[in-house]
Amino acid sequence: MKRRKFIKAASLTGVGFAVGNSLTSCDESVSEKATEQQKKAVNDLFGLPLVVATWHVKNATAKAMAVLQAGGNALDAVEQGCRIEEANEKGQSVGKGGLPDRDGNVTLDACIMDKHGDCGSVVYLQNITHAVSVARKVMEDTPHVMLAGEGAKQFAISKGFQPEDLLTDASKKAWEKWKVEAKYKPIINIENHDTIGMLAIDKNGDISGACTTSGLAYKLGGRVGDSPIIGSGLFVDNEVGGCVATGLGEEVVKTVGSFLVVELMRQGKTPQQACEEAIGRIVNKPNSNYKNFQVGYVAVNKRGETGCYSIHQWFSMTKFQDGSNEQIQSDYYNKA
Ligand code: SD4
């Protein structure tokens, strides 16, 4: 299929792989000079634009794809896509309605990264639903990468974000039920679902990514996970590809997971191989107790190839490519 598309693309444009490669190699001068017809041929070949995200978030990927189809860039796409889940009160691990920490406070972590390698992040943010948009403001309107806690909240308010109570009745009820025993034990794929990590490639072949979460339910007050840490919950290198992570953030941080996946792709691994190797780094540690926790990665490379892999069953990614928005079950390590 891809080969047929390539032949069509090459004959259409009178160009070969050379143009395909240079259009997707982040050489701005080349991609600026490319004709619309050449860009279209390369996009057809690689199935661009495309969006991938952790878990089952078709509404979010549809929103991001609508941005891309309208000619928007990948950065706008991932921000808009993530906002859908942040506003969705039913998703109890992102934005409004997120499950709180053990003291009943909903605290959000988010980050965003663009084609230039610029990035912004917020950690331990309270009372602001759209953490991903605050992260983008940190990137664009400050000389910093990361703002935390009260400072992040005050910054958001100064930028026009409205403070609100993020603890919904449903999440409050769940927390009150938890408090009866108050045992903290991350539960594979039940408690730990729905952090949204999203990657997009736009019509120019440029990549951006974002990640947003309320973190682990009933965590210790002040706990920050992998999701807002550039290189752990998210990493994008516009010459190579991008990766996002979900699951037990501590284990992702310890292996700098998303950066690792992108570096493995730089060395020639496919996104699938890179995700598998990064999971291998976690499960093959001599003291790994991987049976008790989940980690999942989703990755994409510059050619529109995607991959996902997790430690345990039931992880999935949502992929919108070539007109189809589908949930794909991830392969996984622990088949015992
Ligand atoms: C964290 N990685 O805070 C996040 C949790 C997560 O779905 O992915 N939940 O550790």
Short mmCIF file of C-alpha atoms in Angstrom, two decimals, residues 4-286:
data_model
loop_
_atom_site.label_atom_id
_atom_site.label_comp_id
_atom_site.label_asym_id
_atom_site.label_seq_id
_atom_site.Cartn_x
_atom_site.Cartn_y
_atom_site.Cartn_z
CA ARG A 4 2.04 2.00 -4.31
CA LYS A 5 1.46 5.36 -2.73
CA PHE A 6 5.15 6.18 -3.03
CA ILE A 7 5.29 5.36 -6.71
CA LYS A 8 2.25 7.52 -7.26
CA ALA A 9 3.81 10.30 -5.23
CA ALA A 10 7.12 10.08 -7.02
CA SER A 11 5.57 10.15 -10.46
CA LEU A 12 3.29 13.01 -9.50
CA THR A 13 6.09 15.20 -8.39
CA GLY A 14 8.90 13.98 -10.57
CA VAL A 15 10.90 13.53 -7.42
CA GLY A 16 12.04 10.52 -5.46
CA PHE A 17 12.97 9.61 -1.95
CA ALA A 18 15.37 12.52 -1.85
CA VAL A 19 12.55 15.01 -1.64
CA GLY A 20 10.62 12.79 0.73
CA ASN A 21 13.57 12.64 3.05
CA SER A 22 14.45 16.29 2.93
CA LEU A 23 10.86 17.40 3.38
CA THR A 24 10.71 15.42 6.55
CA SER A 25 14.23 16.09 7.74
CA CYS A 26 13.46 19.40 9.40
CA ASP A 27 15.48 21.29 6.83
CA GLU A 28 13.31 24.39 6.88
CA SER A 29 14.85 25.84 3.75
CA VAL A 30 13.99 22.69 1.82
CA SER A 31 10.48 22.34 3.23
CA GLU A 32 9.78 26.01 2.61
CA LYS A 33 10.84 25.64 -1.03
CA ALA A 34 8.76 22.51 -1.58
CA THR A 35 5.72 23.04 -3.72
CA GLU A 36 2.29 22.27 -2.35
CA GLN A 37 2.14 19.34 -4.76
CA GLN A 38 5.39 17.92 -3.43
CA LYS A 39 4.24 18.34 0.16
CA LYS A 40 1.00 16.60 -0.64
CA ALA A 41 2.83 13.72 -2.27
CA VAL A 42 5.00 13.23 0.79
CA ASN A 43 2.00 13.53 3.10
CA ASP A 44 0.18 10.88 1.07
CA LEU A 45 3.21 8.65 1.25
CA PHE A 46 3.64 8.90 5.02
CA GLY A 47 -0.05 9.17 5.92
CA LEU A 48 0.21 12.73 7.20
CA PRO A 49 -1.15 14.59 8.97
CA LEU A 50 -1.58 12.19 11.85
CA VAL A 51 -2.43 12.14 15.54
CA VAL A 52 -1.72 9.48 18.15
CA ALA A 53 -2.61 9.47 21.82
CA THR A 54 -2.50 7.25 24.86
CA TRP A 55 -5.68 5.33 25.72
CA HIS A 56 -9.12 5.56 24.21
CA VAL A 57 -9.59 9.22 23.43
CA LYS A 58 -11.23 9.39 20.02
CA ASN A 59 -12.92 12.71 20.70
CA ALA A 60 -9.56 14.23 21.52
CA THR A 61 -7.79 12.82 18.45
CA ALA A 62 -10.73 13.90 16.27
CA LYS A 63 -10.39 17.45 17.55
CA ALA A 64 -6.65 17.46 16.93
CA MET A 65 -7.14 16.08 13.42
CA ALA A 66 -9.74 18.75 12.66
CA VAL A 67 -7.15 21.37 13.57
CA LEU A 68 -4.57 19.74 11.28
CA GLN A 69 -7.00 19.29 8.38
CA ALA A 70 -7.88 22.95 8.61
CA GLY A 71 -4.19 23.72 8.06
CA GLY A 72 -3.38 24.23 11.75
CA ASN A 73 0.00 23.28 13.13
CA ALA A 74 0.86 20.29 15.31
CA LEU A 75 1.27 22.44 18.42
CA ASP A 76 -2.28 23.81 18.18
CA ALA A 77 -3.55 20.31 17.41
CA VAL A 78 -2.11 18.65 20.52
CA GLU A 79 -3.19 21.51 22.77
CA GLN A 80 -6.75 21.48 21.42
CA GLY A 81 -6.92 17.69 21.54
CA CYS A 82 -5.78 17.52 25.17
CA ARG A 83 -8.24 20.22 26.19
CA ILE A 84 -11.11 17.92 25.19
CA GLU A 85 -10.12 15.38 27.84
CA GLU A 86 -9.25 18.03 30.42
CA ALA A 87 -12.79 19.39 30.15
CA ASN A 88 -14.33 15.92 30.21
CA GLU A 89 -15.46 15.41 33.79
CA LYS A 90 -15.93 11.70 33.23
CA GLY A 91 -12.21 11.17 32.68
CA GLN A 92 -11.06 10.81 36.29
CA SER A 93 -7.36 11.19 35.64
CA VAL A 94 -7.20 14.42 33.67
CA GLY A 95 -8.24 18.02 34.33
CA LYS A 96 -11.66 18.68 35.81
CA GLY A 97 -13.02 15.64 37.63
CA GLY A 98 -9.53 14.20 38.13
CA LEU A 99 -9.21 12.04 41.25
CA PRO A 100 -7.56 13.97 44.08
CA ASP A 101 -4.55 13.30 46.26
CA ARG A 102 -5.06 11.69 49.67
CA ASP A 103 -6.03 15.04 51.17
CA GLY A 104 -8.78 15.65 48.60
CA ASN A 105 -6.85 18.17 46.46
CA VAL A 106 -6.92 17.79 42.68
CA THR A 107 -3.43 18.68 41.46
CA LEU A 108 -2.54 18.70 37.78
CA ASP A 109 0.69 18.10 35.85
CA ALA A 110 1.08 18.93 32.15
CA CYS A 111 3.63 19.80 29.52
CA ILE A 112 3.91 20.63 25.85
CA MET A 113 6.80 20.56 23.36
CA ASP A 114 7.07 21.96 19.84
CA LYS A 115 9.01 21.42 16.63
CA HIS A 116 11.84 23.68 17.80
CA GLY A 117 12.38 21.66 20.95
CA ASP A 118 10.88 24.47 23.00
CA CYS A 119 8.74 23.34 25.90
CA GLY A 120 6.63 24.44 28.84
CA SER A 121 5.35 22.64 31.88
CA VAL A 122 3.23 23.04 35.00
CA VAL A 123 3.39 20.83 38.07
CA TYR A 124 1.12 20.62 41.10
CA LEU A 125 -1.28 23.10 39.51
CA GLN A 126 -4.60 23.53 41.32
CA ASN A 127 -7.99 24.98 40.35
CA ILE A 128 -7.25 25.47 36.64
CA THR A 129 -8.81 22.97 34.23
CA HIS A 130 -6.66 23.49 31.15
CA ALA A 131 -3.22 22.72 32.49
CA VAL A 132 -1.93 22.03 28.97
CA SER A 133 -2.75 25.58 27.90
CA VAL A 134 -1.02 27.00 30.96
CA ALA A 135 2.04 24.91 30.03
CA ARG A 136 1.94 26.43 26.56
CA LYS A 137 1.82 29.92 28.07
CA VAL A 138 4.84 29.07 30.21
CA MET A 139 6.65 28.07 27.01
CA GLU A 140 5.61 31.08 24.99
CA ASP A 141 5.34 33.92 27.51
CA THR A 142 8.10 33.27 30.05
CA PRO A 143 11.84 32.59 29.91
CA HIS A 144 11.21 29.40 31.95
CA VAL A 145 10.27 25.82 31.22
CA MET A 146 8.45 24.84 34.40
CA LEU A 147 6.20 26.54 36.94
CA ALA A 148 4.91 24.82 40.08
CA GLY A 149 2.05 25.06 42.55
CA GLU A 150 0.83 28.45 43.67
CA GLY A 151 3.20 30.26 41.30
CA ALA A 152 1.80 28.31 38.35
CA LYS A 153 -1.75 29.08 39.47
CA GLN A 154 -1.10 32.79 39.89
CA PHE A 155 0.61 32.87 36.50
CA ALA A 156 -2.42 31.17 34.94
CA ILE A 157 -4.81 33.66 36.54
CA SER A 158 -2.64 36.53 35.29
CA LYS A 159 -3.08 35.09 31.79
CA GLY A 160 -6.87 35.06 32.07
CA PHE A 161 -7.52 31.47 33.17
CA GLN A 162 -10.53 31.24 35.52
CA PRO A 163 -9.98 29.40 38.81
CA GLU A 164 -12.60 26.75 39.57
CA ASP A 165 -13.20 23.77 41.84
CA LEU A 166 -11.91 20.69 40.00
CA LEU A 167 -13.23 18.13 42.48
CA THR A 168 -16.51 16.89 41.02
CA ASP A 169 -19.15 15.09 43.08
CA ALA A 170 -18.20 11.76 41.49
CA SER A 171 -14.50 12.19 42.29
CA LYS A 172 -15.28 13.39 45.80
CA LYS A 173 -17.42 10.32 46.40
CA ALA A 174 -14.66 8.03 45.11
CA TRP A 175 -12.14 9.74 47.40
CA GLU A 176 -14.45 9.43 50.42
CA LYS A 177 -14.86 5.75 49.72
CA TRP A 178 -11.09 5.36 49.44
CA LYS A 179 -10.60 7.17 52.76
CA VAL A 180 -12.46 4.42 54.62
CA GLU A 181 -9.41 2.18 54.27
CA ALA A 182 -6.98 4.76 52.91
CA LYS A 183 -4.62 2.16 51.46
CA TYR A 184 -2.47 3.37 48.64
CA LYS A 185 -1.89 0.76 46.02
CA PRO A 186 -1.70 1.69 42.36
CA ILE A 187 -4.05 -0.62 40.47
CA ILE A 188 -2.93 -1.67 37.04
CA ASN A 189 -4.99 -0.10 34.27
CA ILE A 190 -7.97 0.75 36.40
CA GLU A 191 -6.89 3.54 38.63
CA ASN A 192 -4.07 4.46 36.29
CA HIS A 193 -5.92 5.13 33.11
CA ASP A 194 -6.55 8.13 31.00
CA THR A 195 -3.56 10.41 31.36
CA ILE A 196 -3.56 11.83 27.92
CA GLY A 197 -0.33 12.02 26.00
CA MET A 198 -0.71 13.15 22.40
CA LEU A 199 1.61 13.51 19.41
CA ALA A 200 0.75 15.12 16.08
CA ILE A 201 2.46 15.61 12.74
CA ASP A 202 1.06 18.43 10.65
CA LYS A 203 0.89 18.98 6.90
CA ASN A 204 4.40 20.47 6.95
CA GLY A 205 5.74 17.29 8.53
CA ASP A 206 6.43 19.04 11.84
CA ILE A 207 5.88 17.25 15.16
CA SER A 208 4.61 18.48 18.52
CA GLY A 209 3.41 16.71 21.64
CA ALA A 210 1.58 17.31 24.91
CA CYS A 211 0.79 15.40 28.07
CA THR A 212 -1.75 16.21 30.81
CA THR A 213 -2.89 14.41 33.95
CA SER A 214 -4.12 14.64 37.51
CA GLY A 215 -1.49 12.03 38.29
CA LEU A 216 -2.00 9.01 40.47
CA ALA A 217 -5.18 8.97 42.49
CA TYR A 218 -4.70 9.41 46.25
CA LYS A 219 -1.01 10.21 45.87
CA LEU A 220 0.85 11.95 48.68
CA GLY A 221 0.27 15.70 48.75
CA GLY A 222 2.97 17.38 46.66
CA ARG A 223 3.71 14.33 44.53
CA VAL A 224 4.64 15.02 40.90
CA GLY A 225 4.82 12.27 38.30
CA ASP A 226 6.43 11.86 34.90
CA SER A 227 3.78 13.63 32.85
CA PRO A 228 5.11 17.21 33.19
CA ILE A 229 8.78 16.16 33.05
CA ILE A 230 10.26 16.79 29.63
CA GLY A 231 12.03 13.60 28.54
CA SER A 232 9.95 11.40 30.83
CA GLY A 233 6.23 11.87 30.12
CA LEU A 234 6.92 13.50 26.75
CA PHE A 235 9.74 14.14 24.34
CA VAL A 236 9.76 15.47 20.79
CA ASP A 237 12.67 15.85 18.42
CA ASN A 238 11.46 17.16 15.11
CA GLU A 239 14.28 15.42 13.24
CA VAL A 240 13.37 12.02 14.63
CA GLY A 241 9.93 11.66 16.23
CA GLY A 242 8.13 11.86 19.55
CA CYS A 243 7.01 9.73 22.47
CA VAL A 244 4.51 9.98 25.33
CA ALA A 245 4.18 7.84 28.42
CA THR A 246 1.46 6.75 30.81
CA GLY A 247 1.31 4.58 33.89
CA LEU A 248 3.38 4.65 37.07
CA GLY A 249 5.31 7.86 36.55
CA GLU A 250 8.07 7.04 39.02
CA GLU A 251 9.21 4.17 36.81
CA VAL A 252 9.12 6.33 33.69
CA VAL A 253 11.18 9.04 35.39
CA LYS A 254 13.79 6.52 36.54
CA THR A 255 14.48 5.53 32.93
CA VAL A 256 13.78 8.94 31.31
CA GLY A 257 11.40 6.94 29.17
CA SER A 258 10.22 9.24 26.39
CA PHE A 259 13.67 10.62 25.72
CA LEU A 260 14.97 7.07 25.63
CA VAL A 261 12.38 6.05 23.03
CA VAL A 262 13.22 9.01 20.79
CA GLU A 263 16.95 8.34 21.09
CA LEU A 264 16.39 4.68 20.18
CA MET A 265 14.48 5.80 17.10
CA ARG A 266 17.37 8.12 16.23
CA GLN A 267 19.61 5.06 16.28
CA GLY A 268 17.40 3.39 13.70
CA LYS A 269 14.77 1.54 15.70
CA THR A 270 11.16 1.68 14.55
CA PRO A 271 8.72 3.30 16.99
CA GLN A 272 7.48 -0.17 17.95
CA GLN A 273 10.98 -1.51 18.60
CA ALA A 274 11.90 1.59 20.57
CA CYS A 275 8.83 1.34 22.81
CA GLU A 276 9.56 -2.34 23.44
CA GLU A 277 13.17 -1.65 24.37
CA ALA A 278 12.17 1.16 26.73
CA ILE A 279 9.71 -1.15 28.50
CA GLY A 280 12.52 -3.71 28.62
CA ARG A 281 14.69 -1.23 30.55
CA ILE A 282 12.02 -1.16 33.26
CA VAL A 283 11.11 -4.82 33.51
CA ASN A 284 14.68 -6.12 33.24
CA LYS A 285 16.02 -4.20 36.22
CA PRO A 286 17.29 -6.73 38.76
#
